[in-house]
mmCIF file of C-alpha atoms in Angstrom:
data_model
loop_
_atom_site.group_PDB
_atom_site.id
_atom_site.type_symbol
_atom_site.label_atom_id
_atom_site.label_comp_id
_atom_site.label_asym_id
_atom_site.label_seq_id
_atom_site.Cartn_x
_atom_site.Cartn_y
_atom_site.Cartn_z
ATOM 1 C CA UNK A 1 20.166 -2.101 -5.348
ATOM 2 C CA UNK A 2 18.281 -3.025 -8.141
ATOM 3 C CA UNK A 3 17.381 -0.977 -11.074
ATOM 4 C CA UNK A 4 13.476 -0.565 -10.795
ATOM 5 C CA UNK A 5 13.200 -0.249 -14.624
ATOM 6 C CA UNK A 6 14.548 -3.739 -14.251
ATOM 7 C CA UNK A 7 12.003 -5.052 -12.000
ATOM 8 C CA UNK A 8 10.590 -8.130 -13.236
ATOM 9 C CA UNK A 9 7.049 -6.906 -11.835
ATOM 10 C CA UNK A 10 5.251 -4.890 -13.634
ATOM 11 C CA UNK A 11 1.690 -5.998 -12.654
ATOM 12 C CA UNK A 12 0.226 -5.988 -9.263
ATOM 13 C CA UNK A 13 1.017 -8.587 -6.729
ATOM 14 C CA UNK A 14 -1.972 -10.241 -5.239
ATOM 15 C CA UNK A 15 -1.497 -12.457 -2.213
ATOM 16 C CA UNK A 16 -4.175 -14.493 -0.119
ATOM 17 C CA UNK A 17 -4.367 -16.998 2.428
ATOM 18 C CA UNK A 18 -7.613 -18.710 3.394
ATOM 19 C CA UNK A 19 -8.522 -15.533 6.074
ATOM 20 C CA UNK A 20 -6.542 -12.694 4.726
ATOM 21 C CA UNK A 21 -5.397 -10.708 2.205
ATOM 22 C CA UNK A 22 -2.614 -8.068 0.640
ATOM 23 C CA UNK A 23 -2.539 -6.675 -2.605
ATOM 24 C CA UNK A 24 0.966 -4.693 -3.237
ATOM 25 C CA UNK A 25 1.796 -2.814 -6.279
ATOM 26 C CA UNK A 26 5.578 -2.895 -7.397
ATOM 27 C CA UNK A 27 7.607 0.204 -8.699
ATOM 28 C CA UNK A 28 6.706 -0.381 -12.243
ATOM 29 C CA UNK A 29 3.093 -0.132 -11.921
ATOM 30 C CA UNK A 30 2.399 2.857 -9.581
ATOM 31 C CA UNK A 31 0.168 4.173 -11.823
ATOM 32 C CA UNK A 32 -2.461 1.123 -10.653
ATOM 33 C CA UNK A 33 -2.513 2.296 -7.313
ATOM 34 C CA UNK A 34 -4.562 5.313 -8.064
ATOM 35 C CA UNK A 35 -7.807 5.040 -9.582
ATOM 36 C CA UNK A 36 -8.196 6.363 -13.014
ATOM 37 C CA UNK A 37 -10.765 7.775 -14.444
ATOM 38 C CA UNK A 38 -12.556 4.584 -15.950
ATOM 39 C CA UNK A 39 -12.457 3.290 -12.698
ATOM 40 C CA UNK A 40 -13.917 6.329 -10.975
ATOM 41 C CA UNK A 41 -16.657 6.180 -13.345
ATOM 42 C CA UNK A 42 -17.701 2.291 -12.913
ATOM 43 C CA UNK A 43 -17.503 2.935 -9.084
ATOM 44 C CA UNK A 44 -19.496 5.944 -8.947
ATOM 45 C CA UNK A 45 -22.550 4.090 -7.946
ATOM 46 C CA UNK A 46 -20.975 3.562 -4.700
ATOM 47 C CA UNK A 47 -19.958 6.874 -3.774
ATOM 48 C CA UNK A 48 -22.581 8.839 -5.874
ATOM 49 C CA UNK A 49 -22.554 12.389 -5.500
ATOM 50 C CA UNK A 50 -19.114 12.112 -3.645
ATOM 51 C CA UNK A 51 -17.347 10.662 -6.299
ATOM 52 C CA UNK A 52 -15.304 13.863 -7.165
ATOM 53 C CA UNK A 53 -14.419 13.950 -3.486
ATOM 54 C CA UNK A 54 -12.932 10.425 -3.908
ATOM 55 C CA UNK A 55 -10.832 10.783 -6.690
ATOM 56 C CA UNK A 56 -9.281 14.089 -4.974
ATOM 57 C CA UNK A 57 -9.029 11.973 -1.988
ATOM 58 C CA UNK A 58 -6.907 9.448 -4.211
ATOM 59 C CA UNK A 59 -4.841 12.099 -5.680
ATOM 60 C CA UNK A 60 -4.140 13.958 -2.678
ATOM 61 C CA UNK A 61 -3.067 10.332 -1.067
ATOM 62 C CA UNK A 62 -1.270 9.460 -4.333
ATOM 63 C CA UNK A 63 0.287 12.789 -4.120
ATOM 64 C CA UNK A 64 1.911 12.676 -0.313
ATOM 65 C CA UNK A 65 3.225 9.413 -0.886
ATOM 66 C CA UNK A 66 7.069 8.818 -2.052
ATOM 67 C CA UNK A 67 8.793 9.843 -5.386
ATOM 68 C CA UNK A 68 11.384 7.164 -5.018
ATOM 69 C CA UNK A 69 11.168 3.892 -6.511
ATOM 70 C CA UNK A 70 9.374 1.464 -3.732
ATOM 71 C CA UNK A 71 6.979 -1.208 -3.289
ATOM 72 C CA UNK A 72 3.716 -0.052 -2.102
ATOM 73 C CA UNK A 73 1.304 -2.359 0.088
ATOM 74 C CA UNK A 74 -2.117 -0.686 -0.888
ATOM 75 C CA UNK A 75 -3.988 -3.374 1.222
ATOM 76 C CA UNK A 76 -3.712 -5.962 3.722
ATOM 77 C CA UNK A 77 -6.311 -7.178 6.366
ATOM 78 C CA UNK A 78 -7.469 -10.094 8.246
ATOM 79 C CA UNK A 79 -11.098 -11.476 8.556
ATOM 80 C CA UNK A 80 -12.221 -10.608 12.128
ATOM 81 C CA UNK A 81 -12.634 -14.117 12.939
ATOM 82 C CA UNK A 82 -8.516 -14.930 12.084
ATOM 83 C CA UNK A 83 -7.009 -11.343 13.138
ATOM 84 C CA UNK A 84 -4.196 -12.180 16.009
ATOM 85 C CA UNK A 85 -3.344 -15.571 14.056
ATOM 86 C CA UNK A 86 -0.525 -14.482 11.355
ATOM 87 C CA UNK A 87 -2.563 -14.279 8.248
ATOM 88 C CA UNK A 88 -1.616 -10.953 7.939
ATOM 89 C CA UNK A 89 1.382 -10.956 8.777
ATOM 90 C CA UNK A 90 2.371 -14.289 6.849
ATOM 91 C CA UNK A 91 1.562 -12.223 3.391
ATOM 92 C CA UNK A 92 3.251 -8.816 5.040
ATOM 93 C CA UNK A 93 6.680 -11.120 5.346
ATOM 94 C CA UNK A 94 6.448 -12.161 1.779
ATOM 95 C CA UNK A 95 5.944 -8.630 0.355
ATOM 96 C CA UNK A 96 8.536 -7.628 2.554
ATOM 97 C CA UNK A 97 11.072 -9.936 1.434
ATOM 98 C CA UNK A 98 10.254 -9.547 -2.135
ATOM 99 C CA UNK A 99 11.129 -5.586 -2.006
ATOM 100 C CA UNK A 100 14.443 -6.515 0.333
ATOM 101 C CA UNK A 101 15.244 -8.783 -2.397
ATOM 102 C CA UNK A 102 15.069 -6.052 -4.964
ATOM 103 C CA UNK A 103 17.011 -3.618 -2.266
ATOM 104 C CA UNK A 104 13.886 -0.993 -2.468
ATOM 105 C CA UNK A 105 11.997 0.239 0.536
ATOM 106 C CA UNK A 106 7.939 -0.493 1.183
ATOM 107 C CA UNK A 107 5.430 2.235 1.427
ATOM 108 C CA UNK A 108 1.592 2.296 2.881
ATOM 109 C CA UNK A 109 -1.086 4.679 3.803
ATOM 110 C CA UNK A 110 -2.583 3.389 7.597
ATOM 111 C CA UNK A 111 -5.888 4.620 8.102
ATOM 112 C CA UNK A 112 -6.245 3.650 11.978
ATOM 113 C CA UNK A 113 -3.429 4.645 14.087
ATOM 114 C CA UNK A 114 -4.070 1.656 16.310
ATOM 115 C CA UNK A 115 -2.514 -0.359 13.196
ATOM 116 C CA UNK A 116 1.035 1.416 13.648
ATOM 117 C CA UNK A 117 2.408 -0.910 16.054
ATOM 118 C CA UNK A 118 1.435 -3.611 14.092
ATOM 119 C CA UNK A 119 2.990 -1.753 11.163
ATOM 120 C CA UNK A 120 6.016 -0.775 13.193
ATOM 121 C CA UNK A 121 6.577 -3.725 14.520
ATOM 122 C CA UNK A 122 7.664 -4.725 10.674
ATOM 123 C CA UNK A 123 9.964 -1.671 10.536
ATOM 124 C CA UNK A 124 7.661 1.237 9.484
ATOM 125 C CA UNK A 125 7.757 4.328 10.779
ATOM 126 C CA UNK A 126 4.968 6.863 10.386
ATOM 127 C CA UNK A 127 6.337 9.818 7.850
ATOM 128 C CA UNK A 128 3.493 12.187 8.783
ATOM 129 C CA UNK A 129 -0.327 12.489 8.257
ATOM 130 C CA UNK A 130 -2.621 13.682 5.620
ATOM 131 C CA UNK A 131 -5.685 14.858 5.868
ATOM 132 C CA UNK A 132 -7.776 13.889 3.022
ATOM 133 C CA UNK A 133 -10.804 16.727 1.512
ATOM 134 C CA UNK A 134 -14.298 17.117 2.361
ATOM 135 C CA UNK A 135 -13.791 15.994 5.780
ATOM 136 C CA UNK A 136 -12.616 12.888 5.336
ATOM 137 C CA UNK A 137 -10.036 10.365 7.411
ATOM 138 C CA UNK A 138 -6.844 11.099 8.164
ATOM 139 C CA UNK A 139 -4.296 9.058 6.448
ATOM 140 C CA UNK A 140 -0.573 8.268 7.935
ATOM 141 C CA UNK A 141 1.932 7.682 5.014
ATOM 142 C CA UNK A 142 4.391 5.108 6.451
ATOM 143 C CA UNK A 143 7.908 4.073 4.782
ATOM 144 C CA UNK A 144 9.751 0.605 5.766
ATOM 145 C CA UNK A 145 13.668 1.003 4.696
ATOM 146 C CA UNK A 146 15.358 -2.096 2.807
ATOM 147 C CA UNK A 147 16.986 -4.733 4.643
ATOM 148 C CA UNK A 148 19.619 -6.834 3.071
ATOM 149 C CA UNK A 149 18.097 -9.984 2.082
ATOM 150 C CA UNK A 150 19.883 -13.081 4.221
ATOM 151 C CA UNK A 151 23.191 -14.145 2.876
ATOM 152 C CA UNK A 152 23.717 -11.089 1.316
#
């Protein structure tokens, strides 16, 4: 396996195809996959009053999630329009093979259990479910164990 503190990433990965896209966050940057504080404040305007609620809601997501050194997928969705044709999927693969590659597993929050097939179908398996404060969504922490990369 390789050493994370080794991991040539350090910065998040942003992938994109002409109707999708995935933005994954290696182990050396975990810290970018919670909002900080800065960030809270220039997005306030969208949640207003409830901003509070969604940086607890970060926390509390940030918080359930692994310890372990892994890639994390933070996003990855379709356009309506291309969803069944392997956009998705396409940049899933290449996350996928870039964590194999550095022997560590892949972590992601689903929001919509009618996405863990889809999910499971790349070798996730749900880990549990968090429900997040003030009422809000349910969130199912998912963890994808490394495979060997081919020819290894």
């Amino acid at each position: 396996m390789q050493d994370p503190e080794r991991c040539p990433c350090v910065a998040p990965v942003r992938a994109y195809t002409g109707s999708a896209a995935a933005f994954w966050v290696p182990p050396g940057a975990q810290d970018k996959a919670v909002p900080d504080a800065e960030t809270i404040r220039e997005l306030s305007e969208i949640p207003g009053d409830r901003a509070p609620l969604f940086r607890q809601a970060a926390q509390e997501a940030a918080a359930a999630g692994p310890q372990e050194p892994h890639w994390y997928l933070a996003v990855v969705g379709a356009d309506p329009a291309a969803q069944g044709r392997g956009h998705g999927a396409a940049l899933l693969r290449s996350g996928l093979a870039r964590a194999d590659a550095a022997g560590l597993p892949v972590c992601l929050e689903s929001s919509k259990p009618a996405n863990h097939p889809f999910c499971e179908h790349f070798g996730f398996a749900v880990l549990g479910e968090v429900q997040l404060p003030g009422g809000g969504p349910a969130l199912w922490p998912m963890r994808r164990a490394p495979r060997h990369p081919a020819g290894a």
